Short mmCIF file of C-alpha atoms in Angstrom, two decimals:
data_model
loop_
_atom_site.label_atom_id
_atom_site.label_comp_id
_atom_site.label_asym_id
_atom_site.label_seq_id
_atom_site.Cartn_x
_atom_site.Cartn_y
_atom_site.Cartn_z
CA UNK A 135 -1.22 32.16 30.97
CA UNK A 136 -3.75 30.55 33.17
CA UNK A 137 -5.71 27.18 31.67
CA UNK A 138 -9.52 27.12 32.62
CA UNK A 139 -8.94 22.99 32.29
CA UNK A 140 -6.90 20.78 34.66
CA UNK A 141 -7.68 17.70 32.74
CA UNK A 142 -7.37 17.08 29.22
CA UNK A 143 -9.82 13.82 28.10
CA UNK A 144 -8.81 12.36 24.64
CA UNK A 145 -10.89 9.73 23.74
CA UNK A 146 -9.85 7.39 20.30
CA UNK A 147 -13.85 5.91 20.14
CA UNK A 148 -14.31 2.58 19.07
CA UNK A 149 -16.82 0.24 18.97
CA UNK A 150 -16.81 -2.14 21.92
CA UNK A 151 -13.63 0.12 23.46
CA UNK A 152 -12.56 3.37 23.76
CA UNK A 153 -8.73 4.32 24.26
CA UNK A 154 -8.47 7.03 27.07
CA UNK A 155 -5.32 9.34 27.40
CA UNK A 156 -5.82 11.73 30.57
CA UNK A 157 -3.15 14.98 30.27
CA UNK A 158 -2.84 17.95 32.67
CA UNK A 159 -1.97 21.12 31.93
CA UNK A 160 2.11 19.95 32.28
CA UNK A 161 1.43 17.58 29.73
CA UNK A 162 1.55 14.83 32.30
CA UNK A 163 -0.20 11.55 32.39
CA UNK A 164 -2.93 11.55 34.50
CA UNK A 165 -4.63 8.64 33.19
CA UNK A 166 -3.36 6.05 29.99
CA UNK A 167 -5.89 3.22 29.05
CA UNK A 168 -8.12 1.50 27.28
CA UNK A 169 -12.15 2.04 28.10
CA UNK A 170 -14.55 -0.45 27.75
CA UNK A 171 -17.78 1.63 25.80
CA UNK A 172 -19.98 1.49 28.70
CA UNK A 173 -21.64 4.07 30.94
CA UNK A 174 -20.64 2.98 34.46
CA UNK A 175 -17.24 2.76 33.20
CA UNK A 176 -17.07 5.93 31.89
CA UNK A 177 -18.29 7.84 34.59
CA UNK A 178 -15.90 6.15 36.81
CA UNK A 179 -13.48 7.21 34.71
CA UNK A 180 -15.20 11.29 34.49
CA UNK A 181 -15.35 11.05 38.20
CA UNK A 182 -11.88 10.28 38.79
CA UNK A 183 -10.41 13.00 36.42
CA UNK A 184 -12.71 15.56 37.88
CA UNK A 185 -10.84 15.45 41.13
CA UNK A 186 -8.35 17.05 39.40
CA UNK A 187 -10.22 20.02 38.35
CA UNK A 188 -12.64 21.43 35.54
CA UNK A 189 -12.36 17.97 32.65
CA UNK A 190 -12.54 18.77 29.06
CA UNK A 191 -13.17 15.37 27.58
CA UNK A 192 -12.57 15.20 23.50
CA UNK A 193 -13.77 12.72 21.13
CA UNK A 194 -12.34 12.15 17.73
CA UNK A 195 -16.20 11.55 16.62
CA UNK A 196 -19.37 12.98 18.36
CA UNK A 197 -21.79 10.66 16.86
CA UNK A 198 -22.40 6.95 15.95
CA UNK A 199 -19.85 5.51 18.25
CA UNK A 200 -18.80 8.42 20.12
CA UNK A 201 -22.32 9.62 20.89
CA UNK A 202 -22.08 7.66 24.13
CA UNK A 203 -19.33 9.17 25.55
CA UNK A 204 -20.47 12.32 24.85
CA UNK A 205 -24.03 12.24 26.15
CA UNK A 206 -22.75 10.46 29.66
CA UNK A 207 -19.57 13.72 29.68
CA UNK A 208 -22.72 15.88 29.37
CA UNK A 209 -24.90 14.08 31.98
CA UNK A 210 -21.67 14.77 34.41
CA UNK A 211 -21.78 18.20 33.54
CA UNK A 212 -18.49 18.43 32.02
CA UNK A 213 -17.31 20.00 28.94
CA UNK A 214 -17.22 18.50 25.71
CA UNK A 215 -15.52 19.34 22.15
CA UNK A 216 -14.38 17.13 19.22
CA UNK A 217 -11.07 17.34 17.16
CA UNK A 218 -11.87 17.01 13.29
CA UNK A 219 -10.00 13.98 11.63
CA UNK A 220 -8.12 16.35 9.06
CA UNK A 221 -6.99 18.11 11.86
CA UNK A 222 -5.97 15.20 13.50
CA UNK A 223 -4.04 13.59 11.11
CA UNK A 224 -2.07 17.23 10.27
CA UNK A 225 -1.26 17.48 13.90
CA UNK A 226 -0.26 13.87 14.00
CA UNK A 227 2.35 14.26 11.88
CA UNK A 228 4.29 16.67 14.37
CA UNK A 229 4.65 13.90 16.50
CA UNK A 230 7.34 11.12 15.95
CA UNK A 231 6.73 7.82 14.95
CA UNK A 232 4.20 6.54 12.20
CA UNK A 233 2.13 3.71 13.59
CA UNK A 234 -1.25 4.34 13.80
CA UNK A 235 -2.47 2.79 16.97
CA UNK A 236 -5.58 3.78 19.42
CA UNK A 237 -3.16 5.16 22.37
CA UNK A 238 -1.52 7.67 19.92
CA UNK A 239 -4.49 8.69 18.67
CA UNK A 240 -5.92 9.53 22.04
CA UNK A 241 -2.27 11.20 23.00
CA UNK A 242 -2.50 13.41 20.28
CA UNK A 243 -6.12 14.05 20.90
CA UNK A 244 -5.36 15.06 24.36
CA UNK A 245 -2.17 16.79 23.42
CA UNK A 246 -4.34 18.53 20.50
CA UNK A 247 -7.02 19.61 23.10
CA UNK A 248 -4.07 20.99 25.90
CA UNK A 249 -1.62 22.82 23.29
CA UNK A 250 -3.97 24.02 20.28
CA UNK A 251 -7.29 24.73 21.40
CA UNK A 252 -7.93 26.25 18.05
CA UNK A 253 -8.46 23.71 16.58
CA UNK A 254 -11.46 22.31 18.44
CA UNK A 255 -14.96 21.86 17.49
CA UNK A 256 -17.81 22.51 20.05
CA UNK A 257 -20.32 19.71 20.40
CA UNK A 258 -23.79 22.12 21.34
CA UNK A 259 -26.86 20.95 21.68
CA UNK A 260 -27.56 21.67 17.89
CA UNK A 261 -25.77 18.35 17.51
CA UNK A 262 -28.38 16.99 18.92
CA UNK A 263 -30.97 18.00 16.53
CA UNK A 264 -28.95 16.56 13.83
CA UNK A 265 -28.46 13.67 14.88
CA UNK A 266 -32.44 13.04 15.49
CA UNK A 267 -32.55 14.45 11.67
CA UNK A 268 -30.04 12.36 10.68
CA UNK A 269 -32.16 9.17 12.26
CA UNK A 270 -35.67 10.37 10.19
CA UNK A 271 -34.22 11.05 7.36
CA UNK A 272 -32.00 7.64 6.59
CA UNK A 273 -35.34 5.92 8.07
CA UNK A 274 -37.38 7.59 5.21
CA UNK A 275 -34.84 6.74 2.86
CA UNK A 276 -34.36 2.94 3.96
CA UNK A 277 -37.73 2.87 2.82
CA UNK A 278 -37.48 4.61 -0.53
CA UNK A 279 -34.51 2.52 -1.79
CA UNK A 280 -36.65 -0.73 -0.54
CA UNK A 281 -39.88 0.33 -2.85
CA UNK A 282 -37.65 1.10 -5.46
CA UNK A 283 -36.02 -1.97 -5.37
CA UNK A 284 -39.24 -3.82 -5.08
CA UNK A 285 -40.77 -1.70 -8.15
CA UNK A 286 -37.24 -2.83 -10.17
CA UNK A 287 -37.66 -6.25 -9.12
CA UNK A 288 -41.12 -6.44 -10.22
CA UNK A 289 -40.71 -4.17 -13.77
CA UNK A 290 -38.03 -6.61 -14.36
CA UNK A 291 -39.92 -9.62 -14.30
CA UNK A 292 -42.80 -8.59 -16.24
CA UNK A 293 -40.31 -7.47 -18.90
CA UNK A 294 -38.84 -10.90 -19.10
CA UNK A 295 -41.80 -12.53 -19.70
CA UNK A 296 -44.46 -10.11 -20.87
CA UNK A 297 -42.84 -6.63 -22.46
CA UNK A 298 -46.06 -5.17 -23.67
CA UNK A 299 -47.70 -5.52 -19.95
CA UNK A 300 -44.39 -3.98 -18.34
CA UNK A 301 -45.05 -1.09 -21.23
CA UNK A 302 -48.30 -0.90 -20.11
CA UNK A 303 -48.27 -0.97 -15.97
CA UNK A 304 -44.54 -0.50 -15.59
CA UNK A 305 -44.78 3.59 -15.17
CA UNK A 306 -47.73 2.97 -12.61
CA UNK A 307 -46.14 0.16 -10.80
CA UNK A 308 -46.29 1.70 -7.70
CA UNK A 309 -50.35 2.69 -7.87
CA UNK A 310 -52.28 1.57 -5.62
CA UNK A 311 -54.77 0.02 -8.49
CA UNK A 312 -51.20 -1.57 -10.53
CA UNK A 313 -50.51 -3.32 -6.94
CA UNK A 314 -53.45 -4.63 -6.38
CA UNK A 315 -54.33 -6.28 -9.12
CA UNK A 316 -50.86 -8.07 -9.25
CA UNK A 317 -51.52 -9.06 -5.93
CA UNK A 318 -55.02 -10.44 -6.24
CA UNK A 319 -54.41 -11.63 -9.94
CA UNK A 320 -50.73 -12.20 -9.91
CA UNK A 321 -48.77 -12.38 -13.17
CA UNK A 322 -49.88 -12.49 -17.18
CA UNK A 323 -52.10 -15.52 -17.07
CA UNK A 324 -53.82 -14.57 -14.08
CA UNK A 325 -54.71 -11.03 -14.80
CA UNK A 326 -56.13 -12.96 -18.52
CA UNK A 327 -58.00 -15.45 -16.42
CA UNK A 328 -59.41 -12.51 -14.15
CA UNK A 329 -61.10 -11.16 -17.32
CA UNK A 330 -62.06 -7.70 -17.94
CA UNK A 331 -64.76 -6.95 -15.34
CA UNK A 332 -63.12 -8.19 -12.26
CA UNK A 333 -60.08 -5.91 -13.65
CA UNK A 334 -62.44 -3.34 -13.92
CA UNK A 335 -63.68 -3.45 -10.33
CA UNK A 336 -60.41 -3.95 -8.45
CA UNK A 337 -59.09 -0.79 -10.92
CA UNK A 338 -61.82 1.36 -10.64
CA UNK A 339 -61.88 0.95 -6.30
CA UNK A 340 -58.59 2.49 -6.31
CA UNK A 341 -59.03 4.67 -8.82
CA UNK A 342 -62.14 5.81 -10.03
CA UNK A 343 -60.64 8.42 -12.82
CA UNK A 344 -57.96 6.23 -14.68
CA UNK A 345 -59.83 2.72 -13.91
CA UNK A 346 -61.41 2.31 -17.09
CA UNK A 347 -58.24 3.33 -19.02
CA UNK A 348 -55.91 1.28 -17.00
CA UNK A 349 -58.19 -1.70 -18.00
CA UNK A 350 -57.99 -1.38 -21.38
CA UNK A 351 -54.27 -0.54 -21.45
CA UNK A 352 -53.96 -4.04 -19.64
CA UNK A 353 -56.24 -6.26 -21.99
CA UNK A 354 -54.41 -4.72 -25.01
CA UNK A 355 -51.41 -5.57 -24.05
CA UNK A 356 -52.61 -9.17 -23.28
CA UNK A 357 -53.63 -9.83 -26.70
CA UNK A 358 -50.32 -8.22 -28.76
CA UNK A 359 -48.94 -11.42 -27.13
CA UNK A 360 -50.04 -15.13 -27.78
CA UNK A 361 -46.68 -17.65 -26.72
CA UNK A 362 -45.99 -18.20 -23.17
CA UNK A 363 -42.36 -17.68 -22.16
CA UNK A 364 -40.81 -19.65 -19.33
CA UNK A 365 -41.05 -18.74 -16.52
CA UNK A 366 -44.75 -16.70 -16.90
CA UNK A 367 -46.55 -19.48 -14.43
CA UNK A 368 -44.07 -18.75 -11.36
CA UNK A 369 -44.69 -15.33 -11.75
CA UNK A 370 -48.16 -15.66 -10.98
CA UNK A 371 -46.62 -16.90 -7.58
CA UNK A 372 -43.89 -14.75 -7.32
CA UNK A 373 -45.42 -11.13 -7.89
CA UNK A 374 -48.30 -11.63 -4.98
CA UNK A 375 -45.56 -12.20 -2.62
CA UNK A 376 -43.76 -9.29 -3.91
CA UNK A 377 -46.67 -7.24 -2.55
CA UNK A 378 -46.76 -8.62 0.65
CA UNK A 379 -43.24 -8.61 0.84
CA UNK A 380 -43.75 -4.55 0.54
CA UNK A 381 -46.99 -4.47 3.19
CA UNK A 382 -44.74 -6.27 5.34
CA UNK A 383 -41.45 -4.44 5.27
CA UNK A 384 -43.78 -0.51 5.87
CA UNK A 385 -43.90 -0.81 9.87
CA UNK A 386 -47.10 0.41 11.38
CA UNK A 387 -47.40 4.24 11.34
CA UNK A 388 -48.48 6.00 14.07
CA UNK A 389 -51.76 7.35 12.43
CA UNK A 390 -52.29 3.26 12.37
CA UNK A 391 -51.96 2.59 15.99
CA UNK A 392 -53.65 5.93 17.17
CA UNK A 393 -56.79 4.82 14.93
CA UNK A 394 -56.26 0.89 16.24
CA UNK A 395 -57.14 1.94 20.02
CA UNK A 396 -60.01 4.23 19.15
CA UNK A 397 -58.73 7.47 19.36
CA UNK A 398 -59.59 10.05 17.03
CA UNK A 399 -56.25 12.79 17.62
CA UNK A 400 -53.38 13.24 15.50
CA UNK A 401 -49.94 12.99 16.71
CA UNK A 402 -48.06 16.07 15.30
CA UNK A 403 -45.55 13.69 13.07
CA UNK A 404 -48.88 12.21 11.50
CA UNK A 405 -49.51 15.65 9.71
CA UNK A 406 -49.23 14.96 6.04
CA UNK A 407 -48.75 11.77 4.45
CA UNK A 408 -46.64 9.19 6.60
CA UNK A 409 -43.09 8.08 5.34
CA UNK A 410 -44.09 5.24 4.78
CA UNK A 411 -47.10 5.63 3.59
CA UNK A 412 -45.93 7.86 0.74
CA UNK A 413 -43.41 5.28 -0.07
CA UNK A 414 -45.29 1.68 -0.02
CA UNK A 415 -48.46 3.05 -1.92
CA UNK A 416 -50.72 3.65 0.74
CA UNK A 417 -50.56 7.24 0.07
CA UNK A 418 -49.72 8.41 -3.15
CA UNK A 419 -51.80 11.73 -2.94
CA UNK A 420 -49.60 14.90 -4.60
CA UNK A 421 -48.55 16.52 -1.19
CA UNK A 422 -46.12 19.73 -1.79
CA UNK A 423 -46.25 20.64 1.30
CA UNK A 424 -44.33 17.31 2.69
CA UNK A 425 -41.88 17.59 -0.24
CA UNK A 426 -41.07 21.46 0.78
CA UNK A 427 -40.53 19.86 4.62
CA UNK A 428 -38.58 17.11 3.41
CA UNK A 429 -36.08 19.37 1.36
CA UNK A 430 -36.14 21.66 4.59
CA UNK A 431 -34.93 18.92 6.54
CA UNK A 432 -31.73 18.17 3.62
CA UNK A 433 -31.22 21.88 3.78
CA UNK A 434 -30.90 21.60 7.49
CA UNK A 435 -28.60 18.41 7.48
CA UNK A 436 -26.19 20.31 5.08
CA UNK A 437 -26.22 23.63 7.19
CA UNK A 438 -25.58 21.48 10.27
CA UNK A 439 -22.65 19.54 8.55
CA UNK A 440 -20.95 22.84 7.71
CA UNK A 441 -21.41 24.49 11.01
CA UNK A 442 -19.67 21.45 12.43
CA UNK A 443 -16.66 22.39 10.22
CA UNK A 444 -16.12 26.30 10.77
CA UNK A 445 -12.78 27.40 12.13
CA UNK A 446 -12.17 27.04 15.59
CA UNK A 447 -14.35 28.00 18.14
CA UNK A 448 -13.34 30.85 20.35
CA UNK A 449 -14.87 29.55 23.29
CA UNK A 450 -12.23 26.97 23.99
CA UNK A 451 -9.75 29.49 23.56
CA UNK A 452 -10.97 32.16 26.00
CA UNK A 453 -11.34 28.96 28.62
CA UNK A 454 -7.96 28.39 28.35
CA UNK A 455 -7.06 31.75 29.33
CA UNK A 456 -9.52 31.72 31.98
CA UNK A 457 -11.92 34.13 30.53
CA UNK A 458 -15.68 33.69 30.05
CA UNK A 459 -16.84 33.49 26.51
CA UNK A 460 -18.94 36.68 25.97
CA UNK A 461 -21.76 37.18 23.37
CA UNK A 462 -20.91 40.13 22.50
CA UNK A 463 -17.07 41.42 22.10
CA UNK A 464 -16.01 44.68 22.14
CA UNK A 465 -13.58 45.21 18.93
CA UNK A 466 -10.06 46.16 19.32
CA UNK A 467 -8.94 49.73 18.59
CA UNK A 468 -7.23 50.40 15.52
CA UNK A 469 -3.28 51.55 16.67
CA UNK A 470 -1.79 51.35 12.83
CA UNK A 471 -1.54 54.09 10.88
CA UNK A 472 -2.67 53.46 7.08
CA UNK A 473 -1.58 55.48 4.24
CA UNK A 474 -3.49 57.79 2.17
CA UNK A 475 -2.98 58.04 -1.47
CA UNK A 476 -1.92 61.33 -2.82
CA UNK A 477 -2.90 62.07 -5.60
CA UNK A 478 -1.10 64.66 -7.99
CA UNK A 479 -2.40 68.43 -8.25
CA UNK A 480 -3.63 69.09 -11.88
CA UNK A 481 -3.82 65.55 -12.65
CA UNK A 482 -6.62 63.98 -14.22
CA UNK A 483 -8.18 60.56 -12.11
CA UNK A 484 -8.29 58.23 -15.60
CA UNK A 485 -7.97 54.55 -15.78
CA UNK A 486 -4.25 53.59 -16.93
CA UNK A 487 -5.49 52.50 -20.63
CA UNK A 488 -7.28 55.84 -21.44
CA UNK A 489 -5.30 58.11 -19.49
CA UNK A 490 -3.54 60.54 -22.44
CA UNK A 491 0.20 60.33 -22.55
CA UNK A 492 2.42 63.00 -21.43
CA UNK A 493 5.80 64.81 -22.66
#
């Protein structure tokens, strides 16, 4: 049996090095190293393989740390497939010794990739997409765990010194009307001091429908409470900050910077509100439409995951054998013989329970 592959590439990825084990189709040692995560370096190393015939260079991760690798294989036009770690570690164990070190990893990757080509994983360009979802997606929540950390912090505070304002603003901490008057009026004694009709105006310019009840909520909770607890006059430092603290953690979007420099268009990632946006309070419009896209993209994430973990891929197994994967296969005729059931003459077809006894 013919190998499409004269070079087997098994790559243990690491962070500042790579450990590079080089095997031909003999199993001999072309190549036995450790690879400094660069890219001249690694084509050097693609390059010098290559003159040995078609390279199939395998990772033991495709992304994070092994996304480098991959992308500059790629770029050299060579072919590229990953082993899974569960494989990996099953496989190791039909190979003596125990240690776990980089250069047996990378043997056995190499090995893996030369002698079982089965159980390979193709890295496609799908990948790609997933990884560029995976990059949005912990982005958008970065920010959702910060506001909610920020909106804990905050609920927190008022509860320590003031429960009956935290009863009364802590389910609308995150409104656009709640924030701003903690940030212009700060903590119990300055929202008092403010008095009701400044309240009213900052409440009612965010939010002309519940500005008026807000208000009241807030001075009625202010007067169930008459003693100061310790602690009430920092907060009237401390809570401003925490609102600047959010402004300044939500980066500028790109609706921001396109409306900066005068121009009136839309990127297409602006459509909807921004991640940010929806997050930090600047946009706190109902939008079902972005929540349908944004449990689209989870959907996707998960479907990509499991693709990446199907049985092996075919197409390293008919490029072993020299063969071109096709699209469509033509199925194998059917040589065995199955055998029919015979069924008595004069006999009834009844289940086993109801069929009547005979003799």
């Amino acid at each position: 049996m013919t190998s499409g592959f004269r070079v087997f590439l098994g790559l243990d990825v690491g962070k500042d090095a790579h450990h590079a084990v080089g095997l031909d189709p003999t199993g001999k040692r072309l190549h036995d190293a450790p690879l400094p995560n660069s890219e001249p370096k690694l084509r050097a190393l693609f390059d010098k393989l290559a003159q040995h015939g078609p390279l199939l260079v395998v990772v033991d991760q495709p992304a994070t740390i092994g996304a480098l690798p991959v992308a500059v294989a790629r770029a050299a036009g060579h072919q590229v497939a990953y082993l899974p770690g569960l494989a990996m570690r099953r496989i190791a164990d039909l190979y003596p010794g125990r240690a776990k070190t980089d250069a047996r990893d990378a043997f056995i990757i190499a090995d893996a990739a030369r002698s079982l080509p089965h159980t390979l994983r193709p890295v496609d360009v799908g990948d790609d997409a997933l990884a560029e979802l995976d990059v949005l997606v912990g982005f958008d929540d970065d920010l959702a765990g910060e506001a909610t950390r920020i909106s804990n912090r905050i609920r927190g505070l008022l509860t320590g010194i003031h429960p009956a304002l935290e009863r009364a603003i802590g389910p609308r901490i995150s409104h656009p009307a709640v924030l701003e008057i903690l940030s212009r009026c700060g903590g119990p004694t300055g929202i008092r001091a403010a008095g009701r009709r400044r309240l009213a105006a900052i409440a009612t310019a965010h939010a002309p429908r519940m500005g008026d009840k807000l208000v009241t909520a807030i001075m009625t909770a202010l007067n169930e409470q008459t003693v100061t607890v310790p602690g009430t006059t920092a907060a009237d430092t401390v809570l401003p900050r925490k609102k600047k603290q959010s402004e300044n953690r939500a980066p500028a979007t790109q609706t921001d910077r396109l409306r900066g420099r005068g121009d009136t268009r839309c990127a297409p990632s602006c459509r909807g509100p921004d991640l940010d946006a929806r997050h930090w309070g600047q946009d706190r419009r109902p939008d079902p439409a972005g929540d349908r896209r944004r449990l689209g993209v989870q959907v996707l994430r998960s479907l990509g995951r499991l693709r990446r973990h199907r049985p092996g891929h075919p197409q390293f197994r008919l490029l072993h054998q020299g063969r071109t994967p096709s699209a469509h296969r033509q199925p194998q005729a059917q040589t065995r013989v199955l055998p029919r059931r015979v069924r008595r003459a004069g006999r009834p077809h009844q289940q086993g329970l109801l069929r009547p006894k005979t003799g």
